[in-house]
Amino acid sequence: WRALAGVEAEVHLRERIYEATQVIPPRPTPGRMRPYDDRDRELVLGWMAAFYAEAMPGSAEGDPERFLRHRLTDPNAGIALWDDGGPKSMVGMAGPVAGVARIGPVYTPTEHRRQGYASAAVAAFSRRALAQGAHTCMLYTDLANPTSNKIYAEVGYRRFAEWEEHAFERA
Protein backbone atom coordinates (compact mmCIF):
# COMPACT_ATOMS: atom_id res chain seq x y z
CA TRP A 1 0.00 0.00 0.00
CA ARG A 2 2.84 2.38 0.87
CA ALA A 3 4.53 1.88 -2.51
CA LEU A 4 1.30 2.01 -4.53
CA ALA A 5 -0.10 5.10 -2.81
CA GLY A 6 3.20 6.89 -2.31
CA VAL A 7 2.66 7.29 1.42
CA GLU A 8 4.59 6.60 4.59
CA ALA A 9 2.91 4.37 7.17
CA GLU A 10 3.34 4.28 10.90
CA VAL A 11 1.65 2.08 13.47
CA HIS A 12 -0.47 4.49 15.48
CA LEU A 13 -2.11 2.10 17.94
CA ARG A 14 -2.01 -1.61 18.77
CA GLU A 15 -5.03 -2.98 20.58
CA ARG A 16 -6.31 -6.27 21.90
CA ILE A 17 -9.95 -7.26 21.95
CA TYR A 18 -11.02 -9.28 24.98
CA GLU A 19 -14.25 -11.18 25.60
CA ALA A 20 -15.86 -12.61 28.72
CA THR A 21 -18.81 -14.93 29.19
CA GLN A 22 -18.38 -15.16 32.94
CA VAL A 23 -16.73 -12.99 35.57
CA ILE A 24 -14.06 -14.03 38.04
CA PRO A 25 -14.53 -12.02 41.24
CA PRO A 26 -11.60 -9.65 41.75
CA ARG A 27 -9.82 -9.23 45.07
CA PRO A 28 -12.02 -7.50 47.64
CA THR A 29 -11.98 -3.75 47.07
CA PRO A 30 -13.55 -1.16 49.34
CA GLY A 31 -16.47 0.75 47.91
CA ARG A 32 -19.28 -0.09 45.52
CA MET A 33 -20.38 0.47 41.96
CA ARG A 34 -23.02 3.13 41.52
CA PRO A 35 -24.72 4.61 38.47
CA TYR A 36 -23.77 7.97 37.01
CA ASP A 37 -25.62 10.91 38.52
CA ASP A 38 -25.98 14.38 36.98
CA ARG A 39 -23.81 15.71 39.83
CA ASP A 40 -20.96 13.65 38.30
CA ARG A 41 -21.08 15.53 34.99
CA GLU A 42 -18.00 17.74 35.37
CA LEU A 43 -15.99 14.94 36.96
CA VAL A 44 -16.82 12.49 34.15
CA LEU A 45 -16.10 15.09 31.46
CA GLY A 46 -12.73 15.75 33.06
CA TRP A 47 -11.96 12.06 33.39
CA MET A 48 -12.92 11.46 29.75
CA ALA A 49 -10.66 14.30 28.61
CA ALA A 50 -7.84 12.71 30.62
CA PHE A 51 -8.67 9.26 29.20
CA TYR A 52 -8.54 10.55 25.61
CA ALA A 53 -5.28 12.40 26.24
CA GLU A 54 -3.70 9.30 27.78
CA ALA A 55 -5.18 6.46 25.72
CA MET A 56 -5.94 8.09 22.37
CA PRO A 57 -3.71 11.14 21.92
CA GLY A 58 -4.54 13.05 18.76
CA SER A 59 -7.66 10.99 18.06
CA ALA A 60 -10.56 12.70 16.34
CA GLU A 61 -12.88 10.59 18.51
CA GLY A 62 -11.78 12.31 21.72
CA ASP A 63 -14.90 14.33 22.51
CA PRO A 64 -15.99 13.98 26.17
CA GLU A 65 -19.33 15.77 25.57
CA ARG A 66 -20.20 13.43 22.70
CA PHE A 67 -19.25 10.39 24.80
CA LEU A 68 -21.41 11.52 27.71
CA ARG A 69 -24.37 12.42 25.50
CA HIS A 70 -24.24 9.04 23.76
CA ARG A 71 -23.96 7.01 26.97
CA LEU A 72 -26.83 8.93 28.60
CA THR A 73 -29.27 8.94 25.66
CA ASP A 74 -28.93 5.28 24.66
CA PRO A 75 -31.27 3.32 26.97
CA ASN A 76 -29.02 0.25 26.68
CA ALA A 77 -25.79 2.11 27.45
CA GLY A 78 -24.53 3.57 30.68
CA ILE A 79 -21.81 4.89 32.92
CA ALA A 80 -20.98 3.66 36.39
CA LEU A 81 -18.53 4.88 38.99
CA TRP A 82 -16.68 2.91 41.61
CA ASP A 83 -17.27 4.91 44.78
CA ASP A 84 -15.17 4.57 47.91
CA GLY A 85 -15.84 7.73 49.91
CA GLY A 86 -16.09 9.48 46.54
CA PRO A 87 -15.67 8.42 42.91
CA LYS A 88 -12.42 6.56 42.25
CA SER A 89 -12.91 4.92 38.84
CA MET A 90 -15.30 5.01 35.89
CA VAL A 91 -16.54 2.40 33.43
CA GLY A 92 -18.83 2.88 30.45
CA MET A 93 -20.92 0.46 28.47
CA ALA A 94 -22.32 0.80 24.97
CA GLY A 95 -25.63 -0.90 24.36
CA PRO A 96 -25.45 -4.60 23.50
CA VAL A 97 -25.41 -5.59 19.83
CA ALA A 98 -26.43 -9.17 19.00
CA GLY A 99 -26.07 -10.09 22.68
CA VAL A 100 -22.58 -8.61 23.07
CA ALA A 101 -22.15 -5.83 25.65
CA ARG A 102 -19.32 -3.44 24.83
CA ILE A 103 -17.53 -2.38 28.00
CA GLY A 104 -15.49 0.83 28.00
CA PRO A 105 -13.97 3.17 28.36
CA VAL A 106 -12.46 2.41 31.74
CA TYR A 107 -10.61 5.18 33.52
CA THR A 108 -9.05 5.61 36.94
CA PRO A 109 -7.20 8.83 37.79
CA THR A 110 -3.51 8.36 38.55
CA GLU A 111 -3.92 9.03 42.29
CA HIS A 112 -6.46 6.16 42.63
CA ARG A 113 -4.65 3.52 40.55
CA ARG A 114 -3.28 0.20 41.83
CA GLN A 115 -5.99 -0.15 44.47
CA GLY A 116 -8.33 -2.51 42.59
CA TYR A 117 -10.98 0.08 41.70
CA ALA A 118 -10.92 -0.51 37.92
CA SER A 119 -10.92 -4.30 38.34
CA ALA A 120 -13.88 -4.10 40.70
CA ALA A 121 -15.77 -1.70 38.42
CA VAL A 122 -15.19 -3.77 35.26
CA ALA A 123 -16.15 -6.99 37.05
CA ALA A 124 -19.33 -5.46 38.52
CA PHE A 125 -20.42 -3.82 35.26
CA SER A 126 -19.67 -7.01 33.30
CA ARG A 127 -21.66 -9.14 35.78
CA ARG A 128 -24.55 -6.70 35.44
CA ALA A 129 -24.48 -6.85 31.63
CA LEU A 130 -24.43 -10.66 31.65
CA ALA A 131 -27.24 -10.78 34.22
CA GLN A 132 -29.32 -8.47 32.02
CA GLY A 133 -29.13 -10.83 29.06
CA ALA A 134 -25.85 -10.25 27.23
CA HIS A 135 -24.17 -13.56 26.44
CA THR A 136 -20.73 -11.96 26.07
CA CYS A 137 -18.94 -8.80 27.18
CA MET A 138 -16.09 -7.39 25.14
CA LEU A 139 -13.61 -4.58 25.52
CA TYR A 140 -10.51 -3.15 23.87
CA THR A 141 -7.14 -2.49 25.46
CA ASP A 142 -4.00 -0.77 24.32
CA LEU A 143 -1.28 -3.43 24.05
CA ALA A 144 1.18 -0.85 25.38
CA ASN A 145 -0.73 -0.75 28.70
CA PRO A 146 0.26 -3.90 30.65
CA THR A 147 -1.90 -2.96 33.64
CA SER A 148 -5.20 -2.95 31.78
CA ASN A 149 -4.33 -6.18 29.94
CA LYS A 150 -3.52 -7.84 33.28
CA ILE A 151 -6.60 -6.71 35.20
CA TYR A 152 -9.07 -7.67 32.48
CA ALA A 153 -7.60 -11.17 32.26
CA GLU A 154 -7.83 -11.49 36.06
CA VAL A 155 -11.60 -10.83 36.04
CA GLY A 156 -12.31 -13.37 33.30
CA TYR A 157 -11.64 -11.66 29.98
CA ARG A 158 -9.89 -13.77 27.33
CA ARG A 159 -7.94 -12.64 24.30
CA PHE A 160 -10.14 -12.66 21.22
CA ALA A 161 -8.12 -10.75 18.61
CA GLU A 162 -5.54 -8.04 18.08
CA TRP A 163 -5.47 -5.23 15.58
CA GLU A 164 -3.36 -2.27 14.58
CA GLU A 165 -4.32 1.21 13.52
CA HIS A 166 -1.95 2.71 10.95
CA ALA A 167 -1.47 6.38 10.13
CA PHE A 168 -0.59 7.27 6.54
CA GLU A 169 1.15 10.45 5.37
CA ARG A 170 2.29 11.60 1.96
CA ALA A 171 5.93 10.71 1.40
XYZ file of C-alpha atoms in Angstrom:
171
model
C 0.000 0.000 0.000
C 2.841 2.381 0.871
C 4.526 1.884 -2.508
C 1.303 2.010 -4.532
C -0.098 5.096 -2.812
C 3.202 6.889 -2.311
C 2.662 7.290 1.419
C 4.588 6.599 4.590
C 2.909 4.368 7.173
C 3.338 4.284 10.899
C 1.651 2.079 13.470
C -0.475 4.490 15.481
C -2.114 2.097 17.943
C -2.009 -1.607 18.773
C -5.034 -2.980 20.581
C -6.307 -6.274 21.903
C -9.954 -7.260 21.950
C -11.024 -9.280 24.984
C -14.252 -11.183 25.596
C -15.864 -12.613 28.721
C -18.815 -14.935 29.188
C -18.385 -15.163 32.942
C -16.735 -12.994 35.565
C -14.060 -14.029 38.038
C -14.525 -12.016 41.242
C -11.597 -9.649 41.751
C -9.820 -9.228 45.072
C -12.020 -7.505 47.644
C -11.980 -3.747 47.068
C -13.549 -1.158 49.337
C -16.474 0.745 47.911
C -19.281 -0.088 45.516
C -20.381 0.470 41.961
C -23.016 3.127 41.525
C -24.722 4.613 38.475
C -23.765 7.966 37.009
C -25.616 10.911 38.523
C -25.976 14.384 36.982
C -23.806 15.706 39.825
C -20.957 13.648 38.301
C -21.080 15.532 34.986
C -18.001 17.739 35.366
C -15.995 14.938 36.963
C -16.823 12.491 34.148
C -16.102 15.086 31.456
C -12.726 15.753 33.064
C -11.960 12.056 33.395
C -12.921 11.455 29.753
C -10.660 14.298 28.606
C -7.836 12.714 30.623
C -8.666 9.261 29.195
C -8.544 10.546 25.611
C -5.276 12.400 26.244
C -3.697 9.301 27.779
C -5.178 6.464 25.724
C -5.943 8.094 22.375
C -3.707 11.138 21.920
C -4.540 13.051 18.760
C -7.658 10.986 18.056
C -10.560 12.699 16.335
C -12.876 10.589 18.514
C -11.777 12.307 21.721
C -14.900 14.330 22.509
C -15.994 13.979 26.168
C -19.327 15.766 25.568
C -20.196 13.427 22.700
C -19.249 10.391 24.797
C -21.408 11.520 27.710
C -24.370 12.421 25.496
C -24.243 9.040 23.759
C -23.962 7.012 26.966
C -26.831 8.931 28.597
C -29.267 8.942 25.659
C -28.931 5.285 24.665
C -31.268 3.320 26.973
C -29.020 0.250 26.681
C -25.789 2.106 27.455
C -24.525 3.569 30.677
C -21.809 4.894 32.918
C -20.981 3.657 36.393
C -18.534 4.877 38.987
C -16.681 2.911 41.614
C -17.273 4.908 44.780
C -15.170 4.574 47.912
C -15.838 7.730 49.913
C -16.087 9.481 46.541
C -15.673 8.417 42.908
C -12.417 6.557 42.252
C -12.910 4.917 38.836
C -15.302 5.008 35.893
C -16.541 2.401 33.431
C -18.826 2.884 30.455
C -20.919 0.461 28.467
C -22.318 0.796 24.974
C -25.628 -0.898 24.355
C -25.454 -4.600 23.501
C -25.414 -5.585 19.830
C -26.426 -9.168 18.998
C -26.074 -10.087 22.679
C -22.585 -8.612 23.075
C -22.152 -5.830 25.648
C -19.324 -3.443 24.828
C -17.526 -2.377 28.004
C -15.488 0.826 27.996
C -13.973 3.171 28.355
C -12.460 2.405 31.735
C -10.606 5.184 33.520
C -9.050 5.610 36.943
C -7.199 8.828 37.788
C -3.512 8.364 38.555
C -3.919 9.025 42.287
C -6.455 6.165 42.626
C -4.654 3.517 40.555
C -3.284 0.198 41.834
C -5.988 -0.152 44.473
C -8.330 -2.510 42.590
C -10.979 0.081 41.696
C -10.920 -0.505 37.922
C -10.918 -4.299 38.340
C -13.884 -4.097 40.703
C -15.767 -1.698 38.421
C -15.194 -3.766 35.263
C -16.151 -6.990 37.048
C -19.327 -5.462 38.519
C -20.422 -3.817 35.257
C -19.674 -7.005 33.299
C -21.655 -9.138 35.778
C -24.549 -6.704 35.437
C -24.481 -6.850 31.625
C -24.431 -10.663 31.654
C -27.243 -10.784 34.218
C -29.315 -8.468 32.020
C -29.127 -10.831 29.064
C -25.851 -10.253 27.234
C -24.171 -13.563 26.444
C -20.725 -11.960 26.067
C -18.936 -8.800 27.181
C -16.089 -7.390 25.142
C -13.606 -4.576 25.520
C -10.511 -3.146 23.873
C -7.135 -2.494 25.459
C -3.996 -0.770 24.319
C -1.276 -3.429 24.050
C 1.178 -0.854 25.376
C -0.727 -0.754 28.699
C 0.261 -3.896 30.651
C -1.897 -2.959 33.645
C -5.203 -2.953 31.778
C -4.327 -6.176 29.943
C -3.516 -7.835 33.277
C -6.600 -6.706 35.205
C -9.069 -7.666 32.481
C -7.598 -11.168 32.264
C -7.825 -11.491 36.057
C -11.599 -10.834 36.038
C -12.306 -13.374 33.300
C -11.643 -11.662 29.984
C -9.891 -13.766 27.332
C -7.940 -12.641 24.299
C -10.143 -12.655 21.218
C -8.118 -10.749 18.611
C -5.543 -8.035 18.081
C -5.473 -5.230 15.583
C -3.356 -2.275 14.576
C -4.319 1.209 13.515
C -1.954 2.714 10.954
C -1.471 6.382 10.131
C -0.590 7.272 6.541
C 1.153 10.454 5.369
C 2.290 11.597 1.960
C 5.931 10.709 1.402
